Short mmCIF file of C-alpha atoms and ligand atoms in Angstrom, two decimals:
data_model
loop_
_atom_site.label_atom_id
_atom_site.label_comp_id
_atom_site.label_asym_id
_atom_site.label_seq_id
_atom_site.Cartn_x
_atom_site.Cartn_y
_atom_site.Cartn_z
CA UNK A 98 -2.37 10.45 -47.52
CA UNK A 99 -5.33 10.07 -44.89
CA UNK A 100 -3.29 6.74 -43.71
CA UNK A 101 -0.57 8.76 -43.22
CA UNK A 102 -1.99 11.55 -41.60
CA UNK A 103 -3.52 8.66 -38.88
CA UNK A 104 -0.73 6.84 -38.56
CA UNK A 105 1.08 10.02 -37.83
CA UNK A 106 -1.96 10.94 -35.80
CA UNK A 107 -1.81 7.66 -33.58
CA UNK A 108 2.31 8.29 -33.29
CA UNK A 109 1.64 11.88 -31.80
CA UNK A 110 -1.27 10.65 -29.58
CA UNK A 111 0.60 7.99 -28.06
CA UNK A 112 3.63 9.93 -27.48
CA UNK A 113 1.38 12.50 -25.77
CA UNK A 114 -0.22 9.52 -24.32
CA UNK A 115 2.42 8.34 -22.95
CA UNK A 116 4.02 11.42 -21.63
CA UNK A 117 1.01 11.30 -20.03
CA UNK A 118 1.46 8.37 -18.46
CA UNK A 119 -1.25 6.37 -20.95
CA UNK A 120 1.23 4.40 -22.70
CA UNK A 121 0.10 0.71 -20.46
CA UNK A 122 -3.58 0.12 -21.88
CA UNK A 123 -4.00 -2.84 -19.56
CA UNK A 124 -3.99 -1.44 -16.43
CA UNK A 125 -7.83 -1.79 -15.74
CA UNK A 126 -10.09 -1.11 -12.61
CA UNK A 127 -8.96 -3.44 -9.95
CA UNK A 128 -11.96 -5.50 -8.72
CA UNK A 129 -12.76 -8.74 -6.55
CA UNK A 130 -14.62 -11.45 -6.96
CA UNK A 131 -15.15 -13.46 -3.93
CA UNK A 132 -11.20 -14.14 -2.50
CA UNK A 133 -9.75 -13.17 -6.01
CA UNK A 134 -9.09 -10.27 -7.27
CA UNK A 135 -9.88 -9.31 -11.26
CA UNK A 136 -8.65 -7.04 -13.68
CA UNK A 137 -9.70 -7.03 -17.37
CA UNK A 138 -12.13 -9.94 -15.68
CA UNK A 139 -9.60 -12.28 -15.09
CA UNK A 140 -7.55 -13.29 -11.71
CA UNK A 141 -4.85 -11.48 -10.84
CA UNK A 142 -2.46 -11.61 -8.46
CA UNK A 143 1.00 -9.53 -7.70
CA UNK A 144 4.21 -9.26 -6.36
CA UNK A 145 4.77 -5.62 -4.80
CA UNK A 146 7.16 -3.23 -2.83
CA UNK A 147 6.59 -0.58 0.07
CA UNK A 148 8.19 3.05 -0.91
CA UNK A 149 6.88 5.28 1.85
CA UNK A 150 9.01 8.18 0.49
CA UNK A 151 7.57 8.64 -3.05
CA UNK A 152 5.27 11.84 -2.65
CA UNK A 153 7.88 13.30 -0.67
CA UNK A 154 10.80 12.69 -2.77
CA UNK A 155 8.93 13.70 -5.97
CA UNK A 156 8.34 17.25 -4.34
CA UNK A 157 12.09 17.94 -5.32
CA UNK A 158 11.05 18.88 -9.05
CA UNK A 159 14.35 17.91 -10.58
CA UNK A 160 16.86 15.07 -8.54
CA UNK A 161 14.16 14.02 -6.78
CA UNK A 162 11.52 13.34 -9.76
CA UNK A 163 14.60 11.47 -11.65
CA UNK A 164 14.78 9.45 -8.24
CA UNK A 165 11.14 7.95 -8.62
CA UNK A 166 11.55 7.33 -11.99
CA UNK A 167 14.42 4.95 -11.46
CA UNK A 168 12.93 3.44 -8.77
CA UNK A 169 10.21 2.37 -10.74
CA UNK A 170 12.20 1.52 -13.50
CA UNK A 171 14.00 -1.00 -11.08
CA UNK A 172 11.22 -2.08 -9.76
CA UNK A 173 9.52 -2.69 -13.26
CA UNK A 174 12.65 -4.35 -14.49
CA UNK A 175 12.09 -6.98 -11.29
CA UNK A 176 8.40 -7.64 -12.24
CA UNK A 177 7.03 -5.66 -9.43
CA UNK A 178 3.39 -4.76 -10.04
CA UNK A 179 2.64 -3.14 -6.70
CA UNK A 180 3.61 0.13 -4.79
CA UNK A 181 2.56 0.99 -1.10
CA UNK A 182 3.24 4.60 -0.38
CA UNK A 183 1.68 7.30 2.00
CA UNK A 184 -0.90 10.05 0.61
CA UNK A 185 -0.13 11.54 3.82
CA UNK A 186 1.91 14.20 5.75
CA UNK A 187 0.24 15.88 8.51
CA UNK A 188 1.92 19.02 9.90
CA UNK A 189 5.34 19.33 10.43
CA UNK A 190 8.13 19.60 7.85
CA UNK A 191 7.39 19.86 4.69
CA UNK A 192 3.73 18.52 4.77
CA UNK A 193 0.85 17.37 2.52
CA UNK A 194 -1.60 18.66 4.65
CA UNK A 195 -0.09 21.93 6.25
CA UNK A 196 -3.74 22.27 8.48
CA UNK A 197 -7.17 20.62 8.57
CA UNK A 198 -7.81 21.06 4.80
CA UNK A 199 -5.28 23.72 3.95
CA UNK A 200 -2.56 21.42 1.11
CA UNK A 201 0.62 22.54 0.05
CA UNK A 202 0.37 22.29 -3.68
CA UNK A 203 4.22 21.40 -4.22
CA UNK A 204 3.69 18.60 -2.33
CA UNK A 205 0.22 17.37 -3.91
CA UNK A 206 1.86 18.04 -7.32
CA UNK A 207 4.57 15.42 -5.67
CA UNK A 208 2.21 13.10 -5.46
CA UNK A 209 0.31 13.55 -9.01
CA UNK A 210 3.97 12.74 -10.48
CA UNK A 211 4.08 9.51 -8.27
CA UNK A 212 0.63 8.54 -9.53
CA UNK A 213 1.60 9.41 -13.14
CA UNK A 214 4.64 7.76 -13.51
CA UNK A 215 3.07 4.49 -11.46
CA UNK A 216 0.81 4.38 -14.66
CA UNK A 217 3.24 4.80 -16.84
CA UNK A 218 5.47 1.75 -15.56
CA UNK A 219 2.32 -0.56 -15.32
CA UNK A 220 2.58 -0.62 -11.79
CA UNK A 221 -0.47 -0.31 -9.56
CA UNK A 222 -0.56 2.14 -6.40
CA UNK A 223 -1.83 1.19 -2.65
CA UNK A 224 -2.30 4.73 -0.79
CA UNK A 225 -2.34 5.11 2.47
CA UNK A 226 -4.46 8.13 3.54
CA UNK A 227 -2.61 8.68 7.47
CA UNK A 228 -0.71 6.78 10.35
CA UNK A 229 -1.49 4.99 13.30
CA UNK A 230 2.10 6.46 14.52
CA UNK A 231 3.36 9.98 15.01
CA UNK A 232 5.57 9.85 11.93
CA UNK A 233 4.58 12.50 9.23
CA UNK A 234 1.84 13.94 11.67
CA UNK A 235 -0.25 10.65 12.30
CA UNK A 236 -3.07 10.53 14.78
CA UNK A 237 -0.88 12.69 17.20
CA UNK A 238 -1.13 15.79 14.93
CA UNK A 239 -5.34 14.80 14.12
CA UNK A 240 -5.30 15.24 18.05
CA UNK A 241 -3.54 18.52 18.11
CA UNK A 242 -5.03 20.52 15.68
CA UNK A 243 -8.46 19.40 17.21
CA UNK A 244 -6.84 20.39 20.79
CA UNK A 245 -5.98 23.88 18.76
CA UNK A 246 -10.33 24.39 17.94
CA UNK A 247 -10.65 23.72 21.99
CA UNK A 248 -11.72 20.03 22.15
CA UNK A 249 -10.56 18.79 24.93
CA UNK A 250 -8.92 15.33 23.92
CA UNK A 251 -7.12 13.33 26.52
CA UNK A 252 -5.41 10.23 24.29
CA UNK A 253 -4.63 9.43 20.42
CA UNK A 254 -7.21 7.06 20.60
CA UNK A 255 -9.67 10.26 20.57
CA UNK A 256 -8.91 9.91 17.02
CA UNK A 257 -11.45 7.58 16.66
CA UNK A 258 -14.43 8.82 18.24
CA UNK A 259 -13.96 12.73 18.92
CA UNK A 260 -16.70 14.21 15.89
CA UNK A 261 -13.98 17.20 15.38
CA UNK A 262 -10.97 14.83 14.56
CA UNK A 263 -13.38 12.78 12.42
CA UNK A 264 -14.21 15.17 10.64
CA UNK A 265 -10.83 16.67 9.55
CA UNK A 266 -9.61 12.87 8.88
CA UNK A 267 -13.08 12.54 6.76
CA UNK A 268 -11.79 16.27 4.72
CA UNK A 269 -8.38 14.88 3.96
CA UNK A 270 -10.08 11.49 2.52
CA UNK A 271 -12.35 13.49 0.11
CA UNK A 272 -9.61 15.96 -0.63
CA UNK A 273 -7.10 12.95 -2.01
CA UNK A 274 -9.94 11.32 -3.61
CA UNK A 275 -11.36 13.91 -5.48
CA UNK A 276 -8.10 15.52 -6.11
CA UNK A 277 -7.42 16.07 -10.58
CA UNK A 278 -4.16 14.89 -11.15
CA UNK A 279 -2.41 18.13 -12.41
CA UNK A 280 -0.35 16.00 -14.96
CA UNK A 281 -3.07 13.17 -16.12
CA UNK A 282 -5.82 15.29 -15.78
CA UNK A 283 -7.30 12.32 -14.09
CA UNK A 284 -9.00 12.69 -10.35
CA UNK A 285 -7.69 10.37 -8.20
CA UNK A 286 -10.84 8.74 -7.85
CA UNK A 287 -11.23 7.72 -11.13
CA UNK A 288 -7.33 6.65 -11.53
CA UNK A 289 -6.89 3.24 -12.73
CA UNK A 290 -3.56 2.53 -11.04
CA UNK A 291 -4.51 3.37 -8.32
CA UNK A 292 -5.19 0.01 -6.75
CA UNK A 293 -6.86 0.67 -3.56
CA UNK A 294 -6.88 2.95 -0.72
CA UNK A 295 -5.81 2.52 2.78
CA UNK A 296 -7.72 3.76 5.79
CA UNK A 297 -4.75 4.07 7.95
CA UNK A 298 -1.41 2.69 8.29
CA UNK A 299 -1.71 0.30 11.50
CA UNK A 300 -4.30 1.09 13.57
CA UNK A 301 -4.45 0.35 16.60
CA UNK A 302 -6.88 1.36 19.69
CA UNK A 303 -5.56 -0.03 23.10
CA UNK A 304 -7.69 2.01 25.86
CA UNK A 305 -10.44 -0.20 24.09
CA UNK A 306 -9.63 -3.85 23.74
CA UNK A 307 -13.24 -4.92 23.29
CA UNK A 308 -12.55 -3.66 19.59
CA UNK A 309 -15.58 -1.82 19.50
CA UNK A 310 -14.17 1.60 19.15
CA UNK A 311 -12.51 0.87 16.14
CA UNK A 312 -14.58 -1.47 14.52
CA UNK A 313 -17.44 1.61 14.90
CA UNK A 314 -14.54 3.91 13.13
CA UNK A 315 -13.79 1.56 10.55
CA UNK A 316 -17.69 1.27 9.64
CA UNK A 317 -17.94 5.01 9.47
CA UNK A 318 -14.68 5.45 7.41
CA UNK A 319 -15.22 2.97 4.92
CA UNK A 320 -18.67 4.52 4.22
CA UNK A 321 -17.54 7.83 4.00
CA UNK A 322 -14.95 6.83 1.71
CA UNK A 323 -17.35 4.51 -0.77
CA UNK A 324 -19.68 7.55 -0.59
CA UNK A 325 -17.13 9.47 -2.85
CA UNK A 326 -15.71 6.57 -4.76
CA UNK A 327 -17.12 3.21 -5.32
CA UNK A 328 -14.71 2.16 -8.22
CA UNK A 329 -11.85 1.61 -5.99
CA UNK A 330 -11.00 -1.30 -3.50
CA UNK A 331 -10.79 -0.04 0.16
CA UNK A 332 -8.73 -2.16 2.79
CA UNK A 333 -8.40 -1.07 6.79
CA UNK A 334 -4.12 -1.05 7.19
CA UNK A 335 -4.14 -3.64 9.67
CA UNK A 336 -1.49 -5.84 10.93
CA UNK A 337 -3.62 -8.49 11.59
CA UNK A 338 -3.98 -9.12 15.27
CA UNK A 339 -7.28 -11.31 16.33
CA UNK A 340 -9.80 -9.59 18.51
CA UNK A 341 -12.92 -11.46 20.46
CA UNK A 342 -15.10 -12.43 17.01
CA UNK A 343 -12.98 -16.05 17.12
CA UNK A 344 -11.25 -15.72 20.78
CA UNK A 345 -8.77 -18.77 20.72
CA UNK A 346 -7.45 -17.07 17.95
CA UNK A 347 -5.72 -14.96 19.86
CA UNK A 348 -2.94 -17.60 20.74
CA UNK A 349 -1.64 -16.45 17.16
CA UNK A 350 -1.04 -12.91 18.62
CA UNK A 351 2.22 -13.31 20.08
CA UNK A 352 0.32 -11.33 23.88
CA UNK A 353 -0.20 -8.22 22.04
CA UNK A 354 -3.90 -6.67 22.25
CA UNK A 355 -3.99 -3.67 20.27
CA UNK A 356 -7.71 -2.99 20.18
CA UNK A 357 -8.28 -4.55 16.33
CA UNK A 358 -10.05 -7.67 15.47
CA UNK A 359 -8.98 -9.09 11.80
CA UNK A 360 -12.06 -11.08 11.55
CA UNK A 361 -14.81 -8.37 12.47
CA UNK A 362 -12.89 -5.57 11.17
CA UNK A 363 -12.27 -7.14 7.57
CA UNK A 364 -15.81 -8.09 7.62
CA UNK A 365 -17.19 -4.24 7.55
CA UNK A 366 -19.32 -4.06 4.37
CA UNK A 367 -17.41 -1.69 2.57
CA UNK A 368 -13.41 -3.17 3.12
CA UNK A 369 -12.56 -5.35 -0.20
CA UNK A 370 -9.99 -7.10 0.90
CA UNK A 371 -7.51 -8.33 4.35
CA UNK A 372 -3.68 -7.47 4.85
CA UNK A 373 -1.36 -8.64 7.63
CA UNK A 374 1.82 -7.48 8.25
CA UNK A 375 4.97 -9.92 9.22
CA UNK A 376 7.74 -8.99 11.11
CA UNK A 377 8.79 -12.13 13.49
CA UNK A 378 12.26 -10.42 14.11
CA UNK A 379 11.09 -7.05 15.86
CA UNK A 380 7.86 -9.04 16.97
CA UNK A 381 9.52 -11.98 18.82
CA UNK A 382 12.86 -10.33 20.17
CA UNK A 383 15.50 -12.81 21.35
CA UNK A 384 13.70 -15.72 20.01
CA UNK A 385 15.66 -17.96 17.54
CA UNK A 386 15.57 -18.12 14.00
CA UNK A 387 14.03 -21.18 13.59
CA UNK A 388 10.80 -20.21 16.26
CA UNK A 389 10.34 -16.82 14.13
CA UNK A 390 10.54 -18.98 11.03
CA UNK A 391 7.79 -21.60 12.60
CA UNK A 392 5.73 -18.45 13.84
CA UNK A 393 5.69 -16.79 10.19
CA UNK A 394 4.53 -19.69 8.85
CA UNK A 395 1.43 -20.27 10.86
CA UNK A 396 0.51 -16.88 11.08
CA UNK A 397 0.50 -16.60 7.49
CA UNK A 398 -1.42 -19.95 6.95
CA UNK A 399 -4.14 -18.86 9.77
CA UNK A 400 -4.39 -15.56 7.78
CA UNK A 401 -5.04 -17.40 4.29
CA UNK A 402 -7.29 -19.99 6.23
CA UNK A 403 -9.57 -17.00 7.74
CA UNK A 404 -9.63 -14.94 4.53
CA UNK A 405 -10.97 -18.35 2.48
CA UNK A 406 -13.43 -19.85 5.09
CA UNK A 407 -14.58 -16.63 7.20
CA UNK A 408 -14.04 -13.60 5.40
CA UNK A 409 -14.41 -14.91 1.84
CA UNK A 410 -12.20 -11.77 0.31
CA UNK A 411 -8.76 -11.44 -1.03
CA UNK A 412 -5.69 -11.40 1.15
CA UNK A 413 -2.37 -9.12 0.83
CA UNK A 414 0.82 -9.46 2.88
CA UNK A 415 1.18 -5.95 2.74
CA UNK A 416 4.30 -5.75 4.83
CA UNK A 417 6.96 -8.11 5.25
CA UNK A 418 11.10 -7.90 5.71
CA UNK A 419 13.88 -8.17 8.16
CA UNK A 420 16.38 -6.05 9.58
CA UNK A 421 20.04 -5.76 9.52
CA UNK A 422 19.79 -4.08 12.64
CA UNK A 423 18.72 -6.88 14.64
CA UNK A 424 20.55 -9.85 13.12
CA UNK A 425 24.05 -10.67 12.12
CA UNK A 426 24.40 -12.81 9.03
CA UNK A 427 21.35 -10.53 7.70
CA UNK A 428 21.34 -12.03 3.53
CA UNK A 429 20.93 -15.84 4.38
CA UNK A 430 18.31 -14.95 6.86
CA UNK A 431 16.66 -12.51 4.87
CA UNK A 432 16.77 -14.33 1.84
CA UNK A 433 14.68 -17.23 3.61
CA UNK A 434 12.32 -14.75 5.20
CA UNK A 435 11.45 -13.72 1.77
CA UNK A 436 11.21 -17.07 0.67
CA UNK A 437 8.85 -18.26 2.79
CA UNK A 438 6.33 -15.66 2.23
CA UNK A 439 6.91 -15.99 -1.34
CA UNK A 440 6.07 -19.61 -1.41
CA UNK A 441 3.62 -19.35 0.60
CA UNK A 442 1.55 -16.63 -1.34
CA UNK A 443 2.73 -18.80 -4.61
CA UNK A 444 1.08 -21.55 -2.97
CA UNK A 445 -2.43 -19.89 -2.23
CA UNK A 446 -2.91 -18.03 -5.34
CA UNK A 447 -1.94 -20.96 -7.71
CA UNK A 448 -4.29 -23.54 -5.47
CA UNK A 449 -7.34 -20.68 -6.50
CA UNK A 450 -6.69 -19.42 -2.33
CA UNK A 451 -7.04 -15.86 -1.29
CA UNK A 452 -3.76 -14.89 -0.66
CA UNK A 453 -3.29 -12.88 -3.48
CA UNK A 454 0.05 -10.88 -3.02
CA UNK A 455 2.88 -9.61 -1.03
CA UNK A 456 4.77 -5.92 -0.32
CA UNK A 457 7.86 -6.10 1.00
CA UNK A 458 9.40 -3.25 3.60
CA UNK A 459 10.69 -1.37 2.07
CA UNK A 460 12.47 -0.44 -1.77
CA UNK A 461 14.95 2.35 -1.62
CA UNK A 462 17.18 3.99 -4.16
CA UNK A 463 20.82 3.63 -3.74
CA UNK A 464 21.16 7.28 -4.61
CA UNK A 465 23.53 9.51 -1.63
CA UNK A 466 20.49 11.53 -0.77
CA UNK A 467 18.38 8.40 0.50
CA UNK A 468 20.76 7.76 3.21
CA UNK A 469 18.66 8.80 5.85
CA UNK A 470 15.74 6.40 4.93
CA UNK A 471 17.83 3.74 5.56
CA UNK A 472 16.27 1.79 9.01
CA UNK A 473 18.04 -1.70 8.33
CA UNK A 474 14.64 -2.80 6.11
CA UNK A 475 15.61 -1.30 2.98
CA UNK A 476 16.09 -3.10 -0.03
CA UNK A 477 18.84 -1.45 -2.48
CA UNK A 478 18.83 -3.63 -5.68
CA UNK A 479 22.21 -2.48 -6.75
CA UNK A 480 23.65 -3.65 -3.53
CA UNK A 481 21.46 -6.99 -2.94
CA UNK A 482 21.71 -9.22 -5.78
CA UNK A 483 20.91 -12.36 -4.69
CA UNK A 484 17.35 -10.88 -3.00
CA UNK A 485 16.72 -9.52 -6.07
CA UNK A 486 16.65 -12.61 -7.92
CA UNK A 487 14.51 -13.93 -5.40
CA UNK A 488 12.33 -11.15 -5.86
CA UNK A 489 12.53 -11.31 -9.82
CA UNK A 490 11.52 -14.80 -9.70
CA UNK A 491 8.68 -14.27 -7.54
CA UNK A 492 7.31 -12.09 -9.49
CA UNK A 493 7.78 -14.44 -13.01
CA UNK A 494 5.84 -17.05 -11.32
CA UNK A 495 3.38 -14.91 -10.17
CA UNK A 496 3.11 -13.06 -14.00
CA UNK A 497 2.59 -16.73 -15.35
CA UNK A 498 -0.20 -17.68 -12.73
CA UNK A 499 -1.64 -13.98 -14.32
CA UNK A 500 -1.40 -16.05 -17.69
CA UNK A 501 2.03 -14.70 -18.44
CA UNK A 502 0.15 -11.34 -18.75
CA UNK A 503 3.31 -9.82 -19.07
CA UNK A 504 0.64 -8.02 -21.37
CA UNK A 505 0.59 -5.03 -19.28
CA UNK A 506 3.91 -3.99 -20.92
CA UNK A 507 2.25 -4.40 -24.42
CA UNK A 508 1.90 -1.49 -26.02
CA UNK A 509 -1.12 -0.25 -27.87
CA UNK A 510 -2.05 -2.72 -30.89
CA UNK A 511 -2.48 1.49 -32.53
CA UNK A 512 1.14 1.62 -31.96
CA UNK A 513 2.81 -1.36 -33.19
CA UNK A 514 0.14 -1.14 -36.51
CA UNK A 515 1.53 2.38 -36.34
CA UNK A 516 5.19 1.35 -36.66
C1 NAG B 69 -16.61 -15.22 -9.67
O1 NAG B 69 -16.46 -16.38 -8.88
C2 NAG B 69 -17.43 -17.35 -9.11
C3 NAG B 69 -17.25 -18.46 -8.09
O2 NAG B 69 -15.92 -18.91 -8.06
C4 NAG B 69 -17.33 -17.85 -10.55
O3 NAG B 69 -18.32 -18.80 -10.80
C5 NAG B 69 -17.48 -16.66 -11.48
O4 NAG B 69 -17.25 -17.08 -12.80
C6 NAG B 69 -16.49 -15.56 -11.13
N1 NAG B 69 -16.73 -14.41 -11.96
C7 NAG B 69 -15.75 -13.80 -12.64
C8 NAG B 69 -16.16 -12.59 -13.41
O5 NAG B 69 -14.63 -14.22 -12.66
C1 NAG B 70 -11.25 17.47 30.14
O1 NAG B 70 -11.64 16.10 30.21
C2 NAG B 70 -11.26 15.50 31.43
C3 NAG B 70 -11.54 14.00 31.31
O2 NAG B 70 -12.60 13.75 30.46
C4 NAG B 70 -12.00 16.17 32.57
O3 NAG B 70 -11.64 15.56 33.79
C5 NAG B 70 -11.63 17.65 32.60
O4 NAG B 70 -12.36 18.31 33.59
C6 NAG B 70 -11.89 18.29 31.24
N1 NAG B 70 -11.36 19.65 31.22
C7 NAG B 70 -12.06 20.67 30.75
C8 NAG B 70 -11.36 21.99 30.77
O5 NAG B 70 -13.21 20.56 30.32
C1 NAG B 71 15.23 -18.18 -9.97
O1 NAG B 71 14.62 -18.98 -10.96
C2 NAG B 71 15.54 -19.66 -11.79
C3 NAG B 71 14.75 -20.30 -12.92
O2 NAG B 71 13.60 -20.96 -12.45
C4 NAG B 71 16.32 -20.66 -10.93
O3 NAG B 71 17.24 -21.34 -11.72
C5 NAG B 71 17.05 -19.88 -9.82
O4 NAG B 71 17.69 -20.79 -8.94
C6 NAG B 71 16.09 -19.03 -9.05
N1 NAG B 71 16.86 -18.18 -8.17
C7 NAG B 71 16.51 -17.92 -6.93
C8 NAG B 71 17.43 -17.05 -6.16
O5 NAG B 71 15.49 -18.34 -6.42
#
């Protein structure tokens, strides 16, 4: 009788559980530990997709929930551990933040679904918390609704040192962070999927190429932010450009100054762990396959070299992909993009290196309604196959270098006793 009233017990709990998104006991507190990161104490590494569009889809209660859902379901079924999305909308249509610290709850509640169902499917969340670029609002709209209390702001870059604009970018951090998850329960801050947050999506500060300005913003940000949560890695969005700290680096930057320094910004006390982005097609126009190829390759290995002997923290490719726009036999070329960062990351994390994980740009659903998302990035698994083996096997060999901890997708011991 009292067995069966807790086995029953345990059955209800962990179907409210996992309604609730509680069903994947593994998915502990991301840490690091010199270049690796830990979970449950042991290395980890993963394998991981961008979805920019999550919050905003999941604000459509009905089709648009369903939408997220299979997306993560496809993404689970590949082995995908890892979502980048934006915890951001600034102004404009349908925003997050409607005006410095006023939130449109539809959206937020958008957002909790995103971070609930993440948990549910085991996979872990980067957030982004605004953009470099005008998209969604970005530093354009920080500029403007500062410009709207009278400041007198002549460039974007005022982002980074006007106290006004600071100050409304430091209110949106602590309203995410300390935001209760309206169907967990959870605050954000104390979310376990949630992997780490973002400062901002590509910055970039070119009236000041010295670096300074944003290396001071950086060290400002990532104090503010591990003043209101410390459990939670914390990385800067960059792209990885080299700045003056090691100056013949910059032969890696392909002539682009854009005011960031990977090695002094990744060193702020504070930032847990590097990212670069890779993009040799939009990055090296009218160059040929094979010097794009060459060029990825190095400026991946410099990365990985930099994060082991100077920066001695973890490293994620956080964006990576290829266009159909820009090339014309787009699957064989993509297909060896992918493979080369794949191998490469496979390479560094098995050898006990830093470079812990990649994110392609970008997943989308083949549902009719994400046709406008499409921007010649997107990867539709129904309609790419062969890249989707790629990715599936990527993410096998990266489970296996986890210890085959495909044992996030265990269920509860309770549960299977239970049964
Ligand atoms: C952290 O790394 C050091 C040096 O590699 C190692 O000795 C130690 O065991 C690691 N700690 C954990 C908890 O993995
Ligand atoms: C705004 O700033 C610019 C440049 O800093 C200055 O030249 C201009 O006089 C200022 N305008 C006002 C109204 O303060
Ligand atoms: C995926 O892995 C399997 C098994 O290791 C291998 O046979 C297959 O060729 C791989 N496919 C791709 C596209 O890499």
């Amino acid at each position: 009788m009292h067995t069966d009233v807790l086995v029953y017990g345990l059955l209800l709990w962990t179907l409210v559980a996992s309604r609730h998104g509680r069903a994947y006991d593994d998915m502990g507190f991301v840490r690091t530990n010199m270049t690796h990161f830990l979970v449950n104490r042991r290395p980890f590494s993963l394998n991981g997709f961008n979805a920019y569009w999550l919050m905003y889809v999941a604000s459509f209660p009905e089709e648009g929930r369903s939408m997220v859902s299979s997306t993560f379901q496809e993404a689970s079924t590949h082995g995908l551990t890892l979502a980048r999305t934006w915890a951001f909308r600034d102004g404009g249509y349908r925003p997050l933040q409607r005006s410095p610290g006023v939130y449109d709850e539809d959206m937020f509640q958008g957002l909790d679904y995103v971070i609930s169902e993440a948990n549910k499917y085991g996979i872990y969340l980067v957030l982004s918390l605004a953009n470099n670029f005008e998209s969604f609002g970005g530093r354009t709209q920080y500029i403007q609704w500062a410009r709207d209390e009278g400041r007198n702001l002549s460039s974007d870059d005022d982002f980074y040192r006007d106290e006004v604009v600071k100050r409304f970018y430091k209110n949106h951090v602590t309203a995410i962070l300390t935001r209760v998850n309206t169907i967990t329960g959870v605050a954000y801050k104390d979310e376990a999927a949630i992997f780490a947050w973002e400062l901002l999506n590509e910055p970039r500060c070119e009236t000041d190429l010295s670096g300074r300005t944003l290396q001071a913003w950086i060290e400002e940000m990532a104090a503010h932010v591990k003043s209101i949560d410390s459990n939670h890695l914390l990385e800067v969005g960059l792209e990885g450009f080299y700045g003056e700290t090691i100056p013949e680096k910059k032969k890696m930057n392909l002539g682009y100054e854009l005011g960031t320094d990977f090695i002094s910004n990744n060193l702020v006390q504070g930032i847990d762990f590097a990212t670069i982005h890779a993009y040799p097609d939009t990055w090296m126009p009218g160059s040929t396959e094979q010097t794009q190829m060459a060029f990825l390759q190095s400026w991946i290995q410099s990365h990985v070299e930099d994060a082991d002997a100077v920066l001695r923290k973890p490293l994620l490719i956080s964006e990576f992909g290829k266009s159909s726009r820009l090339s014309n036999c787009r699957g064989d070329e993509e297909a060896a993009l992918f493979t080369t960062v794949y191998d490469a990351i496979y390479a560094s994390a098995r050898g006990g290196g830093p470079c812990r994980g990649g994110i392609f740009w970008h997943l989308l659903s083949g549902a009719q309604e994400m046709e406008g998302l499409r921007d010649g990035y997107e990867v539709v698994f129904s309609e790419s196959p062969s890249l989707g083996q790629i990715i599936s096997n990527q993410s096998h060999r990266i489970s296996n270098l986890n210890g085959g901890s495909e044992t996030k997708k265990q269920l509860r011991p309770a549960l299977q006793s239970g049964n």
